Short mmCIF file of C-alpha atoms and ligand atoms in Angstrom, two decimals:
data_model
loop_
_atom_site.label_atom_id
_atom_site.label_comp_id
_atom_site.label_asym_id
_atom_site.label_seq_id
_atom_site.Cartn_x
_atom_site.Cartn_y
_atom_site.Cartn_z
CA MET D 1 0.00 0.01 0.00
CA ASP D 2 1.27 3.46 -0.92
CA ASN D 3 1.15 5.55 2.24
CA SER D 4 1.94 8.84 0.48
CA GLU D 5 -1.53 10.28 0.97
CA LYS D 6 -1.33 9.57 4.68
CA TYR D 7 1.36 12.03 5.68
CA LEU D 8 -0.61 15.10 6.55
CA GLY D 9 -3.16 15.36 9.30
CA SER D 10 -3.32 11.80 10.54
CA ASP D 11 -4.39 11.88 14.15
CA ASP D 12 -5.34 8.24 14.09
CA CYS D 13 -4.14 5.52 16.45
CA ILE D 14 -2.15 2.75 14.83
CA GLU D 15 -4.65 0.19 13.59
CA LEU D 16 -3.18 -3.29 13.97
CA GLN D 17 -4.13 -5.74 11.23
CA ASN D 18 -4.45 -8.92 13.27
CA PRO D 19 -7.86 -10.29 14.35
CA TYR D 20 -6.17 -12.82 16.67
CA LEU D 21 -4.73 -10.19 19.02
CA LYS D 22 -8.07 -9.49 20.72
CA ASP D 23 -8.14 -13.07 22.06
CA LEU D 24 -4.63 -12.88 23.44
CA GLY D 25 -5.50 -11.43 26.84
CA SER D 26 -2.07 -10.03 27.63
CA ASP D 27 0.63 -9.50 25.05
CA TYR D 28 4.27 -9.72 26.15
CA LEU D 29 6.51 -7.73 23.85
CA TYR D 30 9.36 -10.12 24.42
CA HIS D 31 12.27 -8.32 22.72
CA LEU D 32 11.34 -4.90 24.14
CA GLY D 33 10.75 -6.37 27.62
CA LEU D 34 7.36 -4.63 28.03
CA SER D 35 3.84 -6.03 28.44
CA SER D 36 0.40 -4.83 27.38
CA MET D 37 -0.59 -5.25 31.07
CA GLU D 38 1.64 -2.28 32.06
CA GLU D 39 0.46 1.33 32.15
CA LEU D 40 1.45 1.82 28.53
CA GLU D 41 -0.97 4.69 27.87
CA GLU D 42 0.56 6.66 30.73
CA LYS D 43 4.12 5.93 29.63
CA PHE D 44 3.85 6.07 25.83
CA GLY D 45 0.48 7.68 24.99
CA ASP D 46 2.15 10.99 24.06
CA VAL D 47 4.61 9.52 21.51
CA LYS D 48 4.60 11.25 18.10
CA TYR D 49 7.91 10.14 16.57
CA VAL D 50 9.70 6.81 16.60
CA CYS D 51 13.24 7.39 15.34
CA MET D 52 15.16 4.19 14.71
CA GLY D 53 18.47 3.05 13.30
CA GLY D 54 20.59 -0.08 13.34
CA SER D 55 22.92 0.71 16.19
CA ALA D 56 22.19 1.07 19.92
CA ASP D 57 25.01 3.60 20.30
CA ARG D 58 23.47 5.84 17.65
CA ALA D 59 20.01 5.53 19.26
CA LYS D 60 21.56 6.82 22.48
CA VAL D 61 23.34 9.67 20.68
CA PHE D 62 20.09 10.64 18.98
CA ALA D 63 18.16 10.61 22.26
CA ASP D 64 20.73 12.87 23.87
CA LYS D 65 20.83 15.23 20.90
CA ALA D 66 17.02 15.41 20.85
CA ALA D 67 16.95 16.17 24.57
CA SER D 68 19.49 18.93 24.24
CA GLN D 69 18.13 20.51 21.03
CA LEU D 70 14.45 20.26 21.81
CA GLY D 71 14.82 21.02 25.50
CA PHE D 72 12.92 17.87 26.39
CA LYS D 73 13.29 15.89 29.55
CA SER D 74 11.84 12.44 30.03
CA PRO D 75 10.34 11.68 33.46
CA GLU D 76 12.90 9.63 35.38
CA GLU D 77 15.34 8.71 32.69
CA PHE D 78 17.19 12.02 32.67
CA GLU D 79 17.84 12.12 36.39
CA LEU D 80 20.84 9.89 35.93
CA CYS D 81 24.11 11.43 34.81
CA ILE D 82 26.52 9.65 32.53
CA PRO D 83 29.81 8.97 34.32
CA ASP D 84 32.85 10.95 33.14
CA ASP D 85 34.71 7.87 31.89
CA VAL D 86 31.75 6.91 29.67
CA ARG D 87 31.72 10.44 28.27
CA ARG D 88 35.49 10.31 27.63
CA ASP D 89 35.22 6.93 25.85
CA PHE D 90 32.32 8.19 23.80
CA LEU D 91 34.24 11.24 22.65
CA ALA D 92 37.29 9.11 21.81
CA ASN D 93 35.23 6.56 19.87
CA TYR D 94 32.78 8.77 18.08
CA GLY D 95 34.42 12.20 17.94
CA VAL D 96 31.34 13.94 19.39
CA GLU D 97 30.42 15.06 22.91
CA LEU D 98 27.40 13.62 24.68
CA PRO D 99 25.38 16.73 25.44
CA GLY D 100 23.77 17.23 28.86
CA ASN D 101 22.63 14.38 31.04
CA GLY D 102 22.21 11.13 29.21
CA ALA D 103 19.03 9.27 28.39
CA MET D 104 18.67 5.90 30.03
CA PRO D 105 17.11 2.95 28.22
CA ILE D 106 13.57 1.73 28.96
CA GLY D 107 12.75 -1.99 29.09
CA LYS D 108 15.20 -4.72 28.13
CA THR D 109 18.47 -3.94 26.35
CA GLU D 110 19.51 -7.47 25.40
CA ARG D 111 18.40 -7.05 21.77
CA PHE D 112 17.23 -3.45 21.37
CA SER D 113 17.80 -0.22 23.27
CA MET D 114 14.94 2.20 23.53
CA PHE D 115 14.98 5.73 24.95
CA LYS D 116 12.13 8.20 25.42
CA VAL D 117 12.67 11.93 25.18
CA GLY D 118 9.45 13.91 25.34
CA SER D 119 7.27 12.75 22.45
CA ILE D 120 10.19 10.98 20.74
CA ILE D 121 11.19 7.33 21.06
CA SER D 122 14.73 6.67 19.90
CA GLY D 123 15.51 3.00 19.41
CA ASN D 124 17.75 0.61 17.55
CA HIS D 125 16.41 -2.17 15.39
CA GLY D 126 19.62 -4.10 14.76
CA MET D 127 20.91 -5.07 11.32
CA GLY D 128 18.85 -6.51 8.54
CA ILE D 129 15.24 -7.17 7.66
CA GLY D 130 14.78 -10.02 10.16
CA SER D 131 15.78 -7.94 13.15
CA LEU D 132 13.84 -4.87 11.93
CA GLU D 133 10.68 -6.99 11.52
CA ILE D 134 10.76 -7.86 15.23
CA PHE D 135 11.33 -4.25 16.30
CA LEU D 136 8.59 -2.88 14.05
CA ASN D 137 5.99 -5.45 15.14
CA GLU D 138 6.61 -4.88 18.84
CA MET D 139 6.87 -1.08 18.48
CA ALA D 140 3.61 -0.86 16.49
CA LYS D 141 1.80 -3.01 19.06
CA LEU D 142 3.28 -1.02 21.95
CA LEU D 143 2.03 2.28 20.50
CA ALA D 144 -1.34 0.85 19.53
CA TYR D 145 -1.85 -0.44 23.11
CA ALA D 146 -0.68 2.96 24.40
CA LYS D 147 -3.32 4.65 22.17
CA ALA D 148 -0.69 7.03 20.80
CA THR D 149 -2.08 9.17 17.94
CA GLY D 150 -0.50 10.72 14.83
CA VAL D 151 2.76 8.77 15.20
CA LYS D 152 5.43 8.93 12.49
CA PHE D 153 8.17 6.33 12.09
CA LEU D 154 11.56 7.60 10.88
CA ARG D 155 14.46 5.28 10.03
CA LEU D 156 17.75 7.15 10.46
CA GLY D 157 20.47 4.85 9.25
CA THR D 158 23.71 4.36 7.38
CA SER D 159 24.18 3.07 3.85
CA GLY D 160 26.50 2.74 0.90
CA GLY D 161 25.99 5.57 -1.60
CA ILE D 162 25.48 4.94 -5.32
CA GLY D 163 26.96 7.87 -7.23
CA VAL D 164 26.73 10.33 -4.32
CA PRO D 165 29.53 11.52 -2.02
CA PRO D 166 30.08 10.08 1.49
CA GLY D 167 27.99 11.95 4.06
CA THR D 168 25.02 12.49 1.75
CA ALA D 169 21.65 12.17 3.48
CA VAL D 170 19.48 10.09 1.16
CA ILE D 171 15.73 10.46 1.76
CA THR D 172 14.05 7.42 0.23
CA ASP D 173 11.17 7.73 -2.18
CA GLN D 174 11.13 4.10 -3.34
CA ALA D 175 12.66 0.99 -1.81
CA TYR D 176 13.90 -1.84 -4.05
CA ASP D 177 14.73 -5.39 -3.07
CA GLU D 178 18.13 -6.90 -3.89
CA ALA D 179 16.86 -8.06 -7.28
CA LEU D 180 15.93 -4.39 -7.88
CA ASN D 181 12.20 -5.07 -7.75
CA PRO D 182 10.11 -2.15 -6.43
CA TYR D 183 8.30 -4.32 -3.88
CA HIS D 184 8.89 -6.49 -0.80
CA GLY D 185 8.19 -10.20 -1.11
CA LYS D 186 6.85 -11.04 2.35
CA TYR D 187 6.47 -14.75 3.01
CA ALA D 188 3.88 -16.12 5.47
CA CYS D 189 3.26 -19.87 5.69
CA GLY D 190 5.42 -20.40 2.60
CA VAL D 191 3.36 -18.05 0.44
CA GLU D 192 4.75 -14.84 -1.00
CA ASN D 193 2.75 -11.64 -0.67
CA ARG D 194 4.18 -8.72 -2.67
CA ARG D 195 3.92 -5.48 -0.74
CA GLU D 196 4.33 -1.88 -1.94
CA THR D 197 7.55 -0.15 -0.95
CA ARG D 198 6.85 3.45 -2.00
CA LEU D 199 7.24 6.02 0.74
CA SER D 200 5.37 9.27 1.20
CA ALA D 201 6.60 11.79 -1.40
CA GLU D 202 5.05 14.56 0.65
CA LEU D 203 6.87 13.61 3.84
CA ALA D 204 10.17 13.12 1.96
CA LYS D 205 9.83 16.61 0.46
CA ALA D 206 8.96 18.16 3.84
CA ILE D 207 12.13 16.59 5.31
CA PHE D 208 14.25 17.66 2.32
CA GLU D 209 13.14 21.25 2.88
CA CYS D 210 14.73 21.13 6.36
CA ARG D 211 18.18 20.17 5.04
CA GLY D 212 19.93 23.54 5.64
CA ASP D 213 23.59 22.90 4.80
CA ILE D 214 23.31 19.09 5.02
CA PHE D 215 23.89 17.68 1.54
CA SER D 216 20.68 15.73 0.88
CA VAL D 217 18.97 13.99 -2.03
CA ILE D 218 15.64 12.26 -2.51
CA GLY D 219 16.08 8.92 -4.29
CA GLY D 220 15.63 5.19 -4.34
CA THR D 221 17.14 2.81 -1.77
CA VAL D 222 18.10 -0.82 -2.42
CA ALA D 223 17.64 -3.16 0.57
CA ALA D 224 19.90 -6.21 0.41
CA ASN D 225 19.71 -9.30 2.63
CA GLY D 226 23.42 -9.16 3.36
CA PHE D 227 26.33 -6.73 3.40
CA TYR D 228 28.86 -8.56 1.22
CA GLU D 229 27.74 -10.81 -1.68
CA ASN D 230 24.16 -9.48 -1.63
CA GLN D 231 25.45 -5.90 -2.10
CA GLY D 232 27.79 -6.99 -4.90
CA ARG D 233 30.89 -6.37 -2.80
CA LEU D 234 34.22 -7.79 -3.89
CA ASP D 235 35.72 -7.87 -0.36
CA GLY D 236 33.73 -10.62 1.38
CA ALA D 237 35.01 -14.05 2.39
CA ILE D 238 33.12 -15.49 -0.59
CA CYS D 239 32.85 -13.82 -3.98
CA HIS D 240 31.82 -15.71 -7.11
CA HIS D 241 30.88 -12.62 -9.10
CA THR D 242 33.18 -10.30 -11.06
CA GLU D 243 33.90 -6.60 -10.86
CA ASP D 244 31.92 -6.24 -14.11
CA ASP D 245 28.91 -7.95 -12.54
CA LYS D 246 29.12 -5.57 -9.59
CA MET D 247 29.31 -2.45 -11.75
CA VAL D 248 26.41 -3.60 -13.97
CA PHE D 249 24.33 -4.15 -10.82
CA LEU D 250 25.19 -0.78 -9.30
CA ARG D 251 24.68 1.09 -12.59
CA LYS D 252 21.31 -0.59 -13.09
CA ALA D 253 20.29 0.46 -9.57
CA HIS D 254 21.49 4.00 -10.27
CA ALA D 255 19.54 4.13 -13.56
CA LEU D 256 16.37 3.19 -11.63
CA GLY D 257 16.96 6.22 -9.40
CA ALA D 258 18.58 4.41 -6.45
CA ARG D 259 21.14 6.52 -4.60
CA ASN D 260 22.01 4.18 -1.76
CA MET D 261 21.98 0.59 -0.54
CA GLU D 262 21.31 -0.75 2.95
CA MET D 263 19.62 -3.72 4.57
CA GLU D 264 16.14 -2.70 5.79
CA ALA D 265 14.29 -0.28 3.50
CA THR D 266 11.84 -2.75 1.89
CA GLU D 267 10.63 -4.16 5.22
CA PHE D 268 10.35 -0.67 6.74
CA ALA D 269 8.45 0.84 3.79
CA SER D 270 6.05 -2.09 3.36
CA PHE D 271 5.37 -2.53 7.07
CA THR D 272 4.56 1.14 7.67
CA GLY D 273 2.54 1.17 4.43
CA GLU D 274 0.42 -1.80 5.56
CA LEU D 275 -0.36 -0.15 8.92
CA ARG D 276 -0.69 3.29 7.27
CA ILE D 277 1.91 4.83 9.54
CA PRO D 278 3.43 7.97 7.96
CA SER D 279 7.10 7.16 7.59
CA ALA D 280 10.41 8.16 6.04
CA ILE D 281 13.91 6.76 5.65
CA ILE D 282 16.91 9.06 5.92
CA CYS D 283 20.22 7.25 5.56
CA SER D 284 23.66 8.80 5.51
CA THR D 285 26.06 7.34 2.99
CA LEU D 286 29.42 6.14 4.34
CA LEU D 287 31.13 5.67 0.96
CA ASP D 288 30.36 5.76 -2.76
CA ARG D 289 29.99 2.16 -3.91
CA LEU D 290 30.80 3.19 -7.51
CA LYS D 291 34.30 3.92 -6.16
CA GLY D 292 34.90 1.01 -3.78
CA ASP D 293 33.65 -1.40 -1.17
CA GLN D 294 35.64 -0.81 2.01
CA VAL D 295 34.37 1.56 4.70
CA THR D 296 37.64 3.24 5.62
CA SER D 297 36.55 6.59 7.12
CA THR D 298 37.79 7.47 10.60
CA PRO D 299 35.46 7.16 13.62
CA ALA D 300 35.11 10.95 13.67
CA GLU D 301 34.18 11.04 9.99
CA LEU D 302 31.67 8.21 10.44
CA ALA D 303 30.11 9.98 13.43
CA LYS D 304 29.78 13.14 11.31
CA PHE D 305 28.16 11.16 8.45
CA ALA D 306 25.69 9.52 10.84
CA ASP D 307 25.00 12.89 12.39
CA ASN D 308 23.78 14.23 9.03
CA SER D 309 20.71 11.98 8.89
CA GLN D 310 20.00 12.44 12.58
CA GLN D 311 20.32 16.23 12.37
CA LEU D 312 18.08 16.36 9.30
CA ALA D 313 15.42 14.45 11.24
CA LEU D 314 15.79 16.77 14.21
CA ASN D 315 15.50 19.83 11.93
CA PHE D 316 12.26 18.36 10.60
CA ILE D 317 10.87 17.48 14.05
CA LYS D 318 11.77 20.96 15.33
CA ARG D 319 9.97 22.53 12.38
CA GLU D 320 6.88 20.39 12.95
CA LEU D 321 6.85 21.20 16.66
CA GLY D 322 7.44 24.90 16.02
CA ILE D 323 10.85 24.89 17.80
CA GLU D 324 13.58 26.77 15.93
C1 R2B S 401 23.30 -0.22 7.13
O1 R2B S 401 24.38 -0.47 7.86
C2 R2B S 401 24.26 -1.79 8.44
C3 R2B S 401 25.36 -2.66 7.93
O2 R2B S 401 26.62 -2.11 8.23
C4 R2B S 401 22.87 -2.24 8.09
O3 R2B S 401 21.99 -2.30 9.19
C5 R2B S 401 22.41 -1.19 7.20
O4 R2B S 401 21.19 -1.21 6.65
N1 URA S 402 25.50 -0.20 5.24
C1 URA S 402 25.25 -1.04 4.21
O1 URA S 402 24.31 -1.84 4.28
N2 URA S 402 26.03 -0.96 3.11
C2 URA S 402 27.06 -0.11 3.02
O2 URA S 402 27.76 -0.10 2.01
C3 URA S 402 27.32 0.74 4.10
C4 URA S 402 26.52 0.68 5.22
#
């Protein structure tokens, strides 16, 4: 389902598409470590944005940036200070300061880390479609049980660029699978169901308009099921394709309008489309795949690249909330 018409003015709750849930009694959201029997409405009823990326460290950085730039405080989570040694390590590893007091995770952190800052949830969904599918299912149920209204899902990730310089923020208009099909083949009980992977053009444009001096493009995103062979890399432990095969693949993707490649876009676009959740994907590119395969930037450069997609999202959220 194309969710482009759903961007503006949706004050609806998330409508789950599962008739079996009503007979469940209580629903334990196992990977998040939260249950439908808790006071979810009190804790999460005000959520308007779920910002997610692969890495738990980046989810934490985003939560702290959001808190500092939007002046939000979450109820108890911000009472705790981050120890100096953690701050020092963070600066050494990522080349950026943790601003203010740090957000503390809610629920379990074994698989995912989730932080709440005002009306924003910042969480990490791990790498790949399989991990993202778990996060999205549990997050959508959590917010439906919490009766949150008008929620947007934003994926703020990293990617390999296709013909764009490292650090570009690519805002996805269309996700492609690794065979470059413009749909997601979702299997249930051994049967394939092809789902739409177009994202809201209106929301993508609204985000693009907040770019300021962040180099940004709107374009297609290829979601591969792996990082090495599936992305046509020549530097994996196994490679039975040639450099020519790789370049033909990347050029074909580029000709379709794709400007980056990552590992989640098809699941994200089709899942949010099915549940009619307004959503966008903003991924920073770490390298240009037309020029190579290895990610060789320094930690400080990588932190700056990742910051581009996060900052673009924050610019957009600030504009929507009327905070400049
Ligand atoms: C981008 O980066 C990760 C792989 O390094 C993966 O989660 C993705 O989509
Ligand atoms: N993430 C990916 O999935 N691919 C890249 O090339 C870089 C980051």
